[in-house]
XYZ file of C-alpha atoms in Angstrom:
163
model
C 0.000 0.000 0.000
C 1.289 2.963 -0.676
C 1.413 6.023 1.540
C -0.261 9.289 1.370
C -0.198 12.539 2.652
C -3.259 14.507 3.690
C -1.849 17.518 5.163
C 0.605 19.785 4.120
C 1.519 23.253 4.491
C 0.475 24.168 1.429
C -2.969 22.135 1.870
C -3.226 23.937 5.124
C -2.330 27.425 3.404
C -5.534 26.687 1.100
C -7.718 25.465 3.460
C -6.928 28.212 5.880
C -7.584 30.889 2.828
C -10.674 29.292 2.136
C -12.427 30.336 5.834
C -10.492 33.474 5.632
C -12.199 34.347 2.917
C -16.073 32.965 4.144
C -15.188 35.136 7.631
C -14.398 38.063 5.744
C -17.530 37.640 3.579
C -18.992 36.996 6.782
C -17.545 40.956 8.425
C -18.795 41.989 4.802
C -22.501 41.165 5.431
C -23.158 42.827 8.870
C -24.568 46.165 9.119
C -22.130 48.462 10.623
C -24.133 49.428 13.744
C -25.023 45.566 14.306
C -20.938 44.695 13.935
C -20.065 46.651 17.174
C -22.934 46.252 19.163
C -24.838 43.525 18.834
C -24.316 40.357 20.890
C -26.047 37.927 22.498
C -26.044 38.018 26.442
C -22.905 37.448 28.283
C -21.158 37.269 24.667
C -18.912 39.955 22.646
C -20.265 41.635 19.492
C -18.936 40.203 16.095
C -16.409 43.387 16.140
C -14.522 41.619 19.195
C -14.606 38.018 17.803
C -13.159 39.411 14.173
C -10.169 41.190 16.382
C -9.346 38.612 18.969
C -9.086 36.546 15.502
C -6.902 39.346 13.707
C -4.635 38.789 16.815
C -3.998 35.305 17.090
C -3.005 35.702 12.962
C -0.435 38.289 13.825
C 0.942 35.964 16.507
C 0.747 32.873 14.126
C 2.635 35.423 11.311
C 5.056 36.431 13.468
C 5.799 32.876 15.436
C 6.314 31.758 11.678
C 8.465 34.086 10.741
C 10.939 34.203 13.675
C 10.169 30.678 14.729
C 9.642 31.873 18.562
C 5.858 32.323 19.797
C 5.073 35.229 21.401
C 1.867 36.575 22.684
C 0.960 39.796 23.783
C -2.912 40.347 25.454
C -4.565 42.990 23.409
C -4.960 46.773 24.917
C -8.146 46.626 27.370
C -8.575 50.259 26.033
C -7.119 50.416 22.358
C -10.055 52.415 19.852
C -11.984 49.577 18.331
C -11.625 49.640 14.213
C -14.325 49.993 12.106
C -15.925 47.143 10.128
C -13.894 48.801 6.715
C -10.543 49.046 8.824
C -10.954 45.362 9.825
C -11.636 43.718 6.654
C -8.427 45.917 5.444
C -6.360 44.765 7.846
C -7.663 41.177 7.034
C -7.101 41.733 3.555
C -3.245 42.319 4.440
C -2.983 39.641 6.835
C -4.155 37.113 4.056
C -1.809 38.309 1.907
C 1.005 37.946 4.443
C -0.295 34.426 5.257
C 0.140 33.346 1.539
C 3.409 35.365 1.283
C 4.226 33.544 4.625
C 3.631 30.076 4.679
C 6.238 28.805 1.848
C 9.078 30.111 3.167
C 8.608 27.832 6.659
C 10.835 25.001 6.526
C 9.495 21.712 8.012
C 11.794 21.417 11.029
C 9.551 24.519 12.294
C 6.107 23.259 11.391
C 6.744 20.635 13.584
C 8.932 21.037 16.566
C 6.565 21.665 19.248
C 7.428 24.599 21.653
C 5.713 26.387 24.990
C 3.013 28.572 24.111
C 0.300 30.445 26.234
C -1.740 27.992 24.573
C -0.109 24.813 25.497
C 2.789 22.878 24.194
C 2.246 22.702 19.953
C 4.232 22.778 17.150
C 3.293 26.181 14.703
C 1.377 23.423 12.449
C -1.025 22.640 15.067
C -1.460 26.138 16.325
C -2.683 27.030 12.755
C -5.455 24.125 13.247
C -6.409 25.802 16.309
C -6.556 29.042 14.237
C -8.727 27.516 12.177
C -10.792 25.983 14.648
C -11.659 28.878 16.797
C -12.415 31.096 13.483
C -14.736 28.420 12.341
C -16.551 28.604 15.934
C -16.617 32.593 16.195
C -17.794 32.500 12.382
C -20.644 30.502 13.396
C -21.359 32.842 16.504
C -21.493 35.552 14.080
C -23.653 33.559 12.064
C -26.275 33.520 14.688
C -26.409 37.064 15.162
C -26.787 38.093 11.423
C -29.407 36.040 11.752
C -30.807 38.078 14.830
C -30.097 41.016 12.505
C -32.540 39.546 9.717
C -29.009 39.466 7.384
C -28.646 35.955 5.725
C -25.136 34.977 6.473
C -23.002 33.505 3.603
C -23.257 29.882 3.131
C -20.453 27.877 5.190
C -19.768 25.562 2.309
C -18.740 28.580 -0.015
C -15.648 28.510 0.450
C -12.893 28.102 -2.475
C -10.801 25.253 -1.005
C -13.969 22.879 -0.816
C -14.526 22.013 -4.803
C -11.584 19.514 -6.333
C -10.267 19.549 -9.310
């Protein structure tokens, strides 16, 4: 039998872009007013979720590029973005990502290291990236559905057809 591989950084890399690009579709289709201040009780508004995400990117970007994690809390009382500053900062973080992600050698995807998240190698931190922008995706689903805004569907994304 001969062996396969199912994963690879550049599988990842197109995965990854495709539910960057349904989330940002996602920012796209709430009304501005609902972005930053709607939530459901004892929950953030979709503007919170979209920058806690924005933040574990840069420190995914930035442990790939040195190799070294490092995490910094965001500032309690930094001016929140707009909706159109977000989605332009996401626009330049999936550029770096693509930009990024190449030029890792496979010694670093996989050595696992201390993080504030646990011991993981950069590989499995970007699953966990993944993971928890699938799950705040799907919280923002719910309240553009509160808002009466039909939210993109979660199978539209461009990684899911083959070729």
């Amino acid at each position: 039998m001969s062996e396969i591989t199912l994963q690879t950084p550049a599988t990842l890399l197109t995965h990854w872009q495709g539910h960057r690009d349904l989330t940002r579709r996602t920012i796209e289709a709430f009304p501005e007013e609902g972005f930053g201040q709607h939530a459901a009780p004892g929950m953030r508004p979709f503007q919170m979720m979209a920058l806690e995400i924005l933040g574990m990117m840069d420190y995914q970007l930035e442990w790939l590029r040195s190799g070294k994690p490092h995490w910094e809390d965001p500032d309690p009382d930094q001016k929140l973005p707009s909706r159109a500053e977000i989605l332009q900062r996401w626009d330049k973080q999936t550029a770096e990502l693509a930009e990024t992600f190449p030029k890792v050698g496979a010694e670093t995807w996989l050595t696992p290291v201390d993080t504030p998240f646990g011991r993981m190698s950069p590989f499995k931190s970007a699953e966990y990236l993944i993971e928890n922008e699938i799950h705040h995706r799907a919280q923002g689903f719910v309240y553009l559905r509160e808002l009466g805004v039909t939210p993109p569907g979660f199978y539209e994304r461009g990684d899911v057809t083959e070729e």
